[in-house]
Amino acid sequence: MASILGENGDGHDLPDAAREGGGLPQAARVPTIMQVLPSLVTGGVERGAVDIAAAIVKAGWRAVVVSQGGPMVRELERAGAQHIVLPVASKNPFTMRANVARIEAAIRETGADLVHARSRAPAWSARAAAKRARVPFVTTFHGTYNFATPFKRLYNAIMAKGVRVIAISDFIARHAIENYGVSPAIVRVVHRGIDLAKFDPARVSVERQVKLARDWRLPDGLPVVMLPGRLTRWKGQTLLIDAVAKLGRRDMALLLVGADQGRTAYRAELERRVRARGLEGIVRVVDHCADMPAAYMLADVVVSASTDPEAFGRVVAEAQAMGRPVVAPAHGAAPEILIEGVTGWTFAPGKVDALADALALALNLPPQTRQILAQTAIAHVRANFTKERMSKATLDVYEEVLREAQPEVWT
């Protein structure tokens, strides 16, 4: 990126006025990137936006984020990005229409050179605003979205309208191409990235692990199978309970880690299922965990059992980053994140017997094989699924688009 950022490649060899987007001829400018998303509360979309904004600032560029706000705004601003509050979370057609003028004004006031939309409702407004302001529009396709009706398909299609469409996995890239007619030439796969400053076994103290084990009342010396994920049916908790019952083992613990988020009826159903399968004392349903790195360290096997395909599947990547064997369904992005038979195993989606067989393989690993698997899994994530790699790939897309849009400015 040296040609845009300057000789040192980070923008710091440019005068202050140039880094701020004014005061010098256009050729000396640095890019201003505007991301647009509904809010900054919590979730993968929000985390991606904050991480990319921080990477933009670190590269010497200017980062602007438009959202309705939320707790993550503080983190965003600490990274040096500008946040603009607009009602872009609204799906009200009148509000969305009014947001076109609001976002256009924000583009002009900040001097944004590119607009990157990360969600459908704000994308409709942001695309129209970018067109009015004559700046390129990019999207990130984050999921498969529901397209059961023609209207829903039309609503979703906005995420296929960027001059570049960033897909968070090969699976999502295929989905966008096959279902929305996106040209493969404009799709760029950028996998989500794991924060290795957080998900690093060497950084998790024994004290953190002991505290969590005590909080969860885990028995000593028994293998632990863990499924992280909010308590919702499609995450496959019932499937895993049935698979553990199929194993017929009493010398293990199963942890279902995740909040019910008000789904108390489903939580009660899980507890009834545990009793019906005779798994009392083996299965524990615990709430949201604030220390997931320590939780992974307590696990001997980490399971993703989602009955619907995961667009990326952060659990599969995080568990490998912590050196844990992974069992995941053979759909969605999971098969492209783990190495089959080396760092984990896939199973036929929704099949109890197949999941039980994969669990047996993972639980019966000899200690030496488990150690080799841990080293391989950690190296695999560090080579392919880091926050730094995600950030560089995203900024590469931005630079590609800017060069294409205005070669006289960005070359």
Short mmCIF file of C-alpha atoms in Angstrom, two decimals:
data_model
loop_
_atom_site.label_atom_id
_atom_site.label_comp_id
_atom_site.label_asym_id
_atom_site.label_seq_id
_atom_site.Cartn_x
_atom_site.Cartn_y
_atom_site.Cartn_z
CA MET A 1 0.00 0.00 0.00
CA ALA A 2 3.05 2.26 -0.11
CA SER A 3 1.82 4.24 -3.11
CA ILE A 4 -1.24 5.45 -1.21
CA LEU A 5 0.24 5.65 2.26
CA GLY A 6 3.55 7.22 1.33
CA GLU A 7 7.13 5.96 1.19
CA ASN A 8 6.98 4.26 4.59
CA GLY A 9 3.66 2.58 3.87
CA ASP A 10 1.99 3.93 7.01
CA GLY A 11 1.10 7.52 6.17
CA HIS A 12 3.43 8.92 8.84
CA ASP A 13 5.86 10.42 6.31
CA LEU A 14 3.07 12.76 5.16
CA PRO A 15 2.41 16.18 6.71
CA ASP A 16 -0.43 16.43 9.20
CA ALA A 17 -2.68 18.24 6.73
CA ALA A 18 -2.35 15.40 4.25
CA ARG A 19 -3.18 12.78 6.86
CA GLU A 20 -6.28 14.79 7.71
CA GLY A 21 -7.44 14.70 4.10
CA GLY A 22 -6.78 18.30 3.09
CA GLY A 23 -4.19 21.03 2.53
CA LEU A 24 -2.16 19.24 -0.15
CA PRO A 25 -2.80 18.19 -3.74
CA GLN A 26 -5.04 15.15 -4.08
CA ALA A 27 -2.12 12.84 -4.86
CA ALA A 28 -0.83 13.39 -1.29
CA ARG A 29 -4.13 12.53 0.38
CA VAL A 30 -4.76 9.45 2.48
CA PRO A 31 -8.08 7.61 2.23
CA THR A 32 -11.05 8.19 4.49
CA ILE A 33 -13.14 5.04 4.85
CA MET A 34 -16.72 5.13 6.15
CA GLN A 35 -18.28 1.94 7.53
CA VAL A 36 -22.04 1.82 8.07
CA LEU A 37 -23.82 -0.69 10.33
CA PRO A 38 -26.96 -0.65 12.52
CA SER A 39 -25.40 -0.38 15.99
CA LEU A 40 -22.31 -1.06 18.07
CA VAL A 41 -23.74 -3.29 20.78
CA THR A 42 -22.23 -6.76 20.37
CA GLY A 43 -21.72 -9.43 17.72
CA GLY A 44 -19.49 -10.48 14.85
CA VAL A 45 -20.54 -7.66 12.52
CA GLU A 46 -19.81 -5.06 15.18
CA ARG A 47 -16.51 -6.66 16.16
CA GLY A 48 -15.41 -6.69 12.54
CA ALA A 49 -16.27 -3.02 12.10
CA VAL A 50 -14.31 -1.98 15.19
CA ASP A 51 -11.30 -4.12 14.27
CA ILE A 52 -11.20 -2.75 10.73
CA ALA A 53 -11.60 0.83 11.95
CA ALA A 54 -8.60 0.32 14.24
CA ALA A 55 -6.61 -1.15 11.33
CA ILE A 56 -7.54 1.83 9.13
CA VAL A 57 -6.22 4.25 11.76
CA LYS A 58 -3.09 2.18 12.33
CA ALA A 59 -2.38 2.30 8.60
CA GLY A 60 -2.44 6.10 8.72
CA TRP A 61 -5.82 6.39 7.05
CA ARG A 62 -8.95 8.03 8.50
CA ALA A 63 -11.77 5.86 9.84
CA VAL A 64 -15.40 6.92 10.16
CA VAL A 65 -18.18 4.66 11.45
CA VAL A 66 -21.87 5.47 11.16
CA SER A 67 -24.24 3.61 13.49
CA GLN A 68 -27.03 4.15 15.97
CA GLY A 69 -24.50 3.78 18.78
CA GLY A 70 -23.86 1.34 21.60
CA PRO A 71 -21.27 0.27 24.18
CA MET A 72 -18.58 -0.43 21.57
CA VAL A 73 -18.45 3.23 20.51
CA ARG A 74 -16.00 3.86 23.36
CA GLU A 75 -13.64 1.20 22.03
CA LEU A 76 -13.99 2.58 18.52
CA GLU A 77 -13.11 6.10 19.60
CA ARG A 78 -10.17 4.89 21.70
CA ALA A 79 -8.79 3.41 18.48
CA GLY A 80 -8.87 6.87 16.91
CA ALA A 81 -11.93 6.48 14.69
CA GLN A 82 -14.75 8.98 14.34
CA HIS A 83 -18.27 7.86 15.17
CA ILE A 84 -21.40 9.48 13.74
CA VAL A 85 -24.78 8.71 15.30
CA LEU A 86 -27.61 8.23 12.81
CA PRO A 87 -30.83 6.13 13.02
CA VAL A 88 -29.45 3.52 10.59
CA ALA A 89 -30.73 0.54 12.60
CA SER A 90 -34.28 1.39 11.57
CA LYS A 91 -36.09 -0.71 8.95
CA ASN A 92 -38.86 1.86 8.65
CA PRO A 93 -39.01 2.81 4.94
CA PHE A 94 -39.45 6.50 5.69
CA THR A 95 -36.47 6.55 8.07
CA MET A 96 -34.36 4.61 5.56
CA ARG A 97 -35.24 7.13 2.88
CA ALA A 98 -34.38 10.06 5.14
CA ASN A 99 -31.09 8.34 5.99
CA VAL A 100 -29.96 8.74 2.38
CA ALA A 101 -29.59 12.49 2.81
CA ARG A 102 -28.11 12.08 6.29
CA ILE A 103 -25.42 9.66 5.13
CA GLU A 104 -24.69 11.77 2.06
CA ALA A 105 -24.13 14.77 4.32
CA ALA A 106 -21.81 12.68 6.51
CA ILE A 107 -19.85 11.56 3.44
CA ARG A 108 -19.35 15.13 2.30
CA GLU A 109 -18.56 16.49 5.78
CA THR A 110 -15.94 13.83 6.51
CA GLY A 111 -14.55 13.68 2.99
CA ALA A 112 -15.16 9.93 2.86
CA ASP A 113 -13.62 8.31 -0.20
CA LEU A 114 -15.37 4.94 0.13
CA VAL A 115 -18.50 3.66 1.89
CA HIS A 116 -18.56 0.12 3.29
CA ALA A 117 -21.96 -1.24 4.37
CA ARG A 118 -22.18 -4.24 6.71
CA SER A 119 -25.93 -4.77 7.09
CA ARG A 120 -29.00 -4.69 4.88
CA ALA A 121 -31.17 -1.82 6.17
CA PRO A 122 -28.34 0.73 6.35
CA ALA A 123 -26.92 -0.62 3.08
CA TRP A 124 -30.00 0.51 1.15
CA SER A 125 -29.52 4.07 2.40
CA ALA A 126 -25.73 4.02 2.17
CA ARG A 127 -25.68 2.85 -1.45
CA ALA A 128 -27.99 5.66 -2.55
CA ALA A 129 -25.96 8.18 -0.54
CA ALA A 130 -22.67 6.95 -2.00
CA LYS A 131 -24.12 7.21 -5.51
CA ARG A 132 -25.20 10.82 -4.87
CA ALA A 133 -21.79 11.68 -3.43
CA ARG A 134 -20.03 9.82 -6.26
CA VAL A 135 -17.93 7.60 -4.04
CA PRO A 136 -17.56 3.81 -4.39
CA PHE A 137 -19.77 1.47 -2.39
CA VAL A 138 -18.55 -1.84 -0.91
CA THR A 139 -20.48 -4.46 1.08
CA THR A 140 -19.66 -7.34 3.39
CA PHE A 141 -21.92 -10.37 2.95
CA HIS A 142 -22.10 -11.66 6.54
CA GLY A 143 -24.69 -14.45 6.29
CA THR A 144 -27.07 -16.48 4.17
CA TYR A 145 -30.08 -14.43 5.30
CA ASN A 146 -33.63 -15.71 4.97
CA PHE A 147 -35.01 -15.48 1.44
CA ALA A 148 -38.20 -17.53 1.73
CA THR A 149 -40.22 -14.87 -0.12
CA PRO A 150 -39.44 -12.77 -3.21
CA PHE A 151 -39.56 -9.62 -1.07
CA LYS A 152 -36.94 -10.98 1.34
CA ARG A 153 -34.68 -11.95 -1.55
CA LEU A 154 -35.02 -8.43 -2.97
CA TYR A 155 -34.31 -6.91 0.44
CA ASN A 156 -31.20 -9.09 0.87
CA ALA A 157 -29.95 -8.36 -2.64
CA ILE A 158 -28.57 -4.97 -1.59
CA MET A 159 -25.61 -6.83 -0.07
CA ALA A 160 -24.71 -7.99 -3.59
CA LYS A 161 -24.66 -4.45 -5.02
CA GLY A 162 -21.18 -3.31 -4.03
CA VAL A 163 -18.44 -2.67 -6.55
CA ARG A 164 -16.74 -5.29 -4.39
CA VAL A 165 -18.58 -7.82 -2.25
CA ILE A 166 -16.55 -9.09 0.68
CA ALA A 167 -17.60 -12.60 1.74
CA ILE A 168 -16.59 -13.85 5.19
CA SER A 169 -16.00 -17.40 3.92
CA ASP A 170 -15.80 -19.43 0.73
CA PHE A 171 -19.21 -20.81 1.69
CA ILE A 172 -20.73 -17.32 1.75
CA ALA A 173 -19.00 -16.40 -1.52
CA ARG A 174 -20.64 -19.40 -3.23
CA HIS A 175 -23.99 -18.51 -1.66
CA ALA A 176 -23.85 -14.91 -2.95
CA ILE A 177 -22.83 -16.02 -6.43
CA GLU A 178 -25.41 -18.79 -6.71
CA ASN A 179 -28.39 -17.01 -5.13
CA TYR A 180 -27.91 -13.34 -5.97
CA GLY A 181 -26.10 -13.44 -9.29
CA VAL A 182 -22.97 -11.75 -7.96
CA SER A 183 -20.15 -11.85 -10.47
CA PRO A 184 -17.25 -13.93 -9.10
CA ALA A 185 -14.94 -11.21 -10.43
CA ILE A 186 -16.05 -8.73 -7.75
CA VAL A 187 -16.17 -11.14 -4.78
CA ARG A 188 -13.30 -11.08 -2.32
CA VAL A 189 -13.18 -13.70 0.45
CA VAL A 190 -11.91 -12.26 3.73
CA HIS A 191 -12.27 -14.71 6.59
CA ARG A 192 -13.05 -13.34 10.02
CA GLY A 193 -10.02 -12.93 12.23
CA ILE A 194 -9.24 -14.19 15.72
CA ASP A 195 -7.59 -11.84 18.22
CA LEU A 196 -4.43 -13.75 19.17
CA ALA A 197 -3.72 -11.34 21.99
CA LYS A 198 -6.80 -12.84 23.63
CA PHE A 199 -6.99 -16.38 22.26
CA ASP A 200 -3.51 -17.60 23.11
CA PRO A 201 -3.02 -20.57 25.48
CA ALA A 202 0.17 -19.04 26.85
CA ARG A 203 -1.75 -15.99 28.09
CA VAL A 204 -4.36 -17.92 30.10
CA SER A 205 -3.22 -18.40 33.67
CA VAL A 206 -3.93 -21.50 35.73
CA GLU A 207 -5.73 -19.25 38.22
CA ARG A 208 -8.27 -18.20 35.58
CA GLN A 209 -8.94 -21.82 34.69
CA VAL A 210 -9.28 -22.89 38.32
CA LYS A 211 -11.71 -20.06 39.07
CA LEU A 212 -13.93 -21.00 36.15
CA ALA A 213 -13.82 -24.70 37.00
CA ARG A 214 -14.93 -23.87 40.54
CA ASP A 215 -17.70 -21.56 39.35
CA TRP A 216 -19.03 -24.34 37.12
CA ARG A 217 -18.43 -27.06 39.73
CA LEU A 218 -16.53 -29.25 37.28
CA PRO A 219 -15.43 -32.64 38.62
CA ASP A 220 -11.68 -33.25 38.68
CA GLY A 221 -10.05 -35.60 36.23
CA LEU A 222 -12.96 -36.07 33.81
CA PRO A 223 -12.83 -35.13 30.12
CA VAL A 224 -14.91 -32.08 29.23
CA VAL A 225 -16.94 -31.62 26.05
CA MET A 226 -18.05 -28.03 25.47
CA LEU A 227 -20.51 -26.38 23.12
CA PRO A 228 -20.25 -22.57 23.24
CA GLY A 229 -23.19 -20.66 21.83
CA ARG A 230 -26.36 -18.91 22.89
CA LEU A 231 -29.24 -21.20 23.79
CA THR A 232 -31.23 -21.32 20.59
CA ARG A 233 -32.46 -24.41 18.79
CA TRP A 234 -30.40 -24.09 15.63
CA LYS A 235 -27.15 -24.16 17.63
CA GLY A 236 -27.79 -27.89 18.13
CA GLN A 237 -27.73 -28.35 21.90
CA THR A 238 -30.42 -31.04 21.71
CA LEU A 239 -28.43 -32.90 19.07
CA LEU A 240 -25.33 -32.91 21.26
CA ILE A 241 -27.25 -34.10 24.33
CA ASP A 242 -28.56 -37.03 22.30
CA ALA A 243 -25.07 -37.80 20.94
CA VAL A 244 -23.58 -37.85 24.44
CA ALA A 245 -26.37 -40.20 25.54
CA LYS A 246 -25.52 -42.39 22.55
CA LEU A 247 -21.90 -42.63 23.72
CA GLY A 248 -23.06 -44.25 26.94
CA ARG A 249 -20.19 -42.78 28.97
CA ARG A 250 -20.55 -41.59 32.56
CA ASP A 251 -16.91 -40.51 32.97
CA MET A 252 -17.23 -37.12 31.29
CA ALA A 253 -18.81 -33.69 31.58
CA LEU A 254 -20.78 -31.78 28.95
CA LEU A 255 -20.88 -27.99 29.19
CA LEU A 256 -23.44 -25.96 27.25
CA VAL A 257 -22.00 -22.44 27.53
CA GLY A 258 -24.32 -19.62 26.56
CA ALA A 259 -27.14 -17.39 27.76
CA ASP A 260 -30.75 -18.17 26.92
CA GLN A 261 -31.38 -14.48 26.09
CA GLY A 262 -34.96 -14.86 27.31
CA ARG A 263 -35.55 -18.26 25.71
CA THR A 264 -36.51 -19.78 29.04
CA ALA A 265 -38.83 -22.33 27.43
CA TYR A 266 -35.97 -23.72 25.35
CA ARG A 267 -33.70 -23.84 28.38
CA ALA A 268 -36.37 -25.80 30.28
CA GLU A 269 -36.68 -28.14 27.30
CA LEU A 270 -32.94 -28.82 27.40
CA GLU A 271 -33.10 -29.59 31.12
CA ARG A 272 -36.00 -32.00 30.55
CA ARG A 273 -34.05 -33.69 27.77
CA VAL A 274 -31.05 -34.13 30.05
CA ARG A 275 -33.24 -35.85 32.63
CA ALA A 276 -34.97 -38.00 30.02
CA ARG A 277 -31.59 -39.21 28.71
CA GLY A 278 -30.33 -39.97 32.22
CA LEU A 279 -27.54 -37.40 31.96
CA GLU A 280 -28.06 -35.56 35.26
CA GLY A 281 -24.68 -34.84 36.77
CA ILE A 282 -23.01 -35.01 33.34
CA VAL A 283 -24.60 -32.07 31.52
CA ARG A 284 -24.34 -28.52 32.84
CA VAL A 285 -26.13 -25.59 31.24
CA VAL A 286 -24.15 -22.51 32.20
CA ASP A 287 -24.80 -18.90 31.31
CA HIS A 288 -22.77 -16.49 29.21
CA CYS A 289 -19.05 -16.75 29.93
CA ALA A 290 -16.96 -13.58 30.11
CA ASP A 291 -13.67 -15.51 29.90
CA MET A 292 -13.94 -17.74 26.85
CA PRO A 293 -10.16 -18.31 26.49
CA ALA A 294 -10.14 -19.91 29.96
CA ALA A 295 -13.30 -21.87 29.07
CA TYR A 296 -11.62 -23.35 26.00
CA MET A 297 -8.64 -24.36 28.12
CA LEU A 298 -10.96 -26.41 30.35
CA ALA A 299 -12.33 -28.33 27.37
CA ASP A 300 -10.96 -31.57 25.93
CA VAL A 301 -13.25 -31.31 22.90
CA VAL A 302 -15.08 -28.26 21.54
CA VAL A 303 -18.25 -28.88 19.53
CA SER A 304 -20.17 -26.83 17.01
CA ALA A 305 -23.45 -28.65 16.32
CA SER A 306 -25.38 -26.02 14.37
CA THR A 307 -28.24 -27.45 12.35
CA ASP A 308 -28.13 -24.47 9.95
CA PRO A 309 -24.89 -23.69 8.10
CA GLU A 310 -22.65 -21.17 9.88
CA ALA A 311 -21.45 -18.29 7.71
CA PHE A 312 -18.06 -18.51 9.40
CA GLY A 313 -18.21 -20.26 12.75
CA ARG A 314 -16.00 -18.32 15.13
CA VAL A 315 -16.08 -21.15 17.71
CA VAL A 316 -14.28 -23.49 15.31
CA ALA A 317 -11.48 -20.98 14.79
CA GLU A 318 -11.22 -19.88 18.44
CA ALA A 319 -11.05 -23.45 19.73
CA GLN A 320 -8.22 -24.29 17.34
CA ALA A 321 -6.41 -21.11 18.34
CA MET A 322 -6.48 -22.49 21.89
CA GLY A 323 -5.18 -25.88 20.71
CA ARG A 324 -8.43 -27.78 21.22
CA PRO A 325 -9.81 -30.55 18.98
CA VAL A 326 -12.98 -29.48 17.20
CA VAL A 327 -16.03 -31.43 16.09
CA ALA A 328 -18.28 -29.54 13.66
CA PRO A 329 -20.99 -30.20 11.06
CA ALA A 330 -19.90 -30.73 7.47
CA HIS A 331 -21.73 -27.69 6.15
CA GLY A 332 -21.30 -23.92 6.15
CA ALA A 333 -17.76 -22.66 6.63
CA ALA A 334 -16.61 -25.23 9.20
CA PRO A 335 -14.96 -27.57 6.65
CA GLU A 336 -12.79 -24.73 5.36
CA ILE A 337 -11.70 -23.64 8.85
CA LEU A 338 -10.57 -26.95 10.35
CA ILE A 339 -8.27 -29.57 8.83
CA GLU A 340 -10.24 -32.79 8.59
CA GLY A 341 -8.75 -35.56 10.70
CA VAL A 342 -5.85 -33.34 11.74
CA THR A 343 -7.24 -30.49 13.85
CA GLY A 344 -10.79 -31.80 14.09
CA TRP A 345 -13.58 -33.83 12.55
CA THR A 346 -16.76 -33.01 10.68
CA PHE A 347 -19.97 -35.00 10.89
CA ALA A 348 -23.12 -35.28 8.81
CA PRO A 349 -25.28 -32.30 9.88
CA GLY A 350 -28.13 -33.18 12.20
CA LYS A 351 -27.11 -36.84 12.55
CA VAL A 352 -26.83 -38.05 16.14
CA ASP A 353 -24.85 -41.19 15.31
CA ALA A 354 -22.34 -39.28 13.18
CA LEU A 355 -21.80 -36.72 15.94
CA ALA A 356 -21.37 -39.47 18.55
CA ASP A 357 -18.76 -41.19 16.37
CA ALA A 358 -16.80 -37.97 15.90
CA LEU A 359 -16.94 -37.28 19.65
CA ALA A 360 -15.58 -40.75 20.38
CA LEU A 361 -12.62 -40.12 18.06
CA ALA A 362 -11.82 -36.79 19.74
CA LEU A 363 -12.22 -38.09 23.30
CA ASN A 364 -10.03 -41.13 22.68
CA LEU A 365 -7.01 -39.27 21.33
CA PRO A 366 -3.75 -40.48 22.92
CA PRO A 367 -1.91 -37.75 24.86
CA GLN A 368 0.93 -37.46 22.34
CA THR A 369 -1.49 -37.18 19.42
CA ARG A 370 -3.49 -34.57 21.32
CA GLN A 371 -0.33 -32.53 21.85
CA ILE A 372 0.57 -32.68 18.15
CA LEU A 373 -2.99 -31.72 17.24
CA ALA A 374 -2.81 -28.70 19.56
CA GLN A 375 0.39 -27.43 17.97
CA THR A 376 -0.97 -27.96 14.45
CA ALA A 377 -4.29 -26.27 15.24
CA ILE A 378 -2.63 -23.21 16.76
CA ALA A 379 -0.28 -22.86 13.78
CA HIS A 380 -3.20 -23.29 11.36
CA VAL A 381 -5.18 -20.43 12.89
CA ARG A 382 -2.15 -18.15 13.15
CA ALA A 383 -1.41 -18.70 9.48
CA ASN A 384 -4.95 -18.24 8.17
CA PHE A 385 -7.49 -16.70 10.56
CA THR A 386 -5.96 -13.80 12.47
CA LYS A 387 -7.31 -10.31 12.99
CA GLU A 388 -4.18 -8.93 11.33
CA ARG A 389 -4.70 -11.04 8.22
CA MET A 390 -8.36 -10.01 8.03
CA SER A 391 -7.42 -6.34 8.40
CA LYS A 392 -4.76 -6.41 5.70
CA ALA A 393 -7.05 -8.22 3.26
CA THR A 394 -9.85 -5.70 3.88
CA LEU A 395 -7.58 -2.70 3.39
CA ASP A 396 -6.30 -4.34 0.21
CA VAL A 397 -9.90 -4.39 -1.06
CA TYR A 398 -10.30 -0.71 -0.21
CA GLU A 399 -7.10 0.18 -2.05
CA GLU A 400 -8.13 -1.86 -5.07
CA VAL A 401 -11.48 -0.06 -5.25
CA LEU A 402 -9.94 3.39 -4.77
CA ARG A 403 -7.41 2.81 -7.53
CA GLU A 404 -10.14 1.64 -9.87
CA ALA A 405 -12.42 4.59 -9.04
CA GLN A 406 -9.83 7.37 -9.23
CA PRO A 407 -6.49 6.17 -10.58
CA GLU A 408 -5.25 9.74 -10.96
CA VAL A 409 -5.61 10.26 -7.18
CA TRP A 410 -4.53 6.92 -5.72
CA THR A 411 -1.57 6.00 -7.93
#
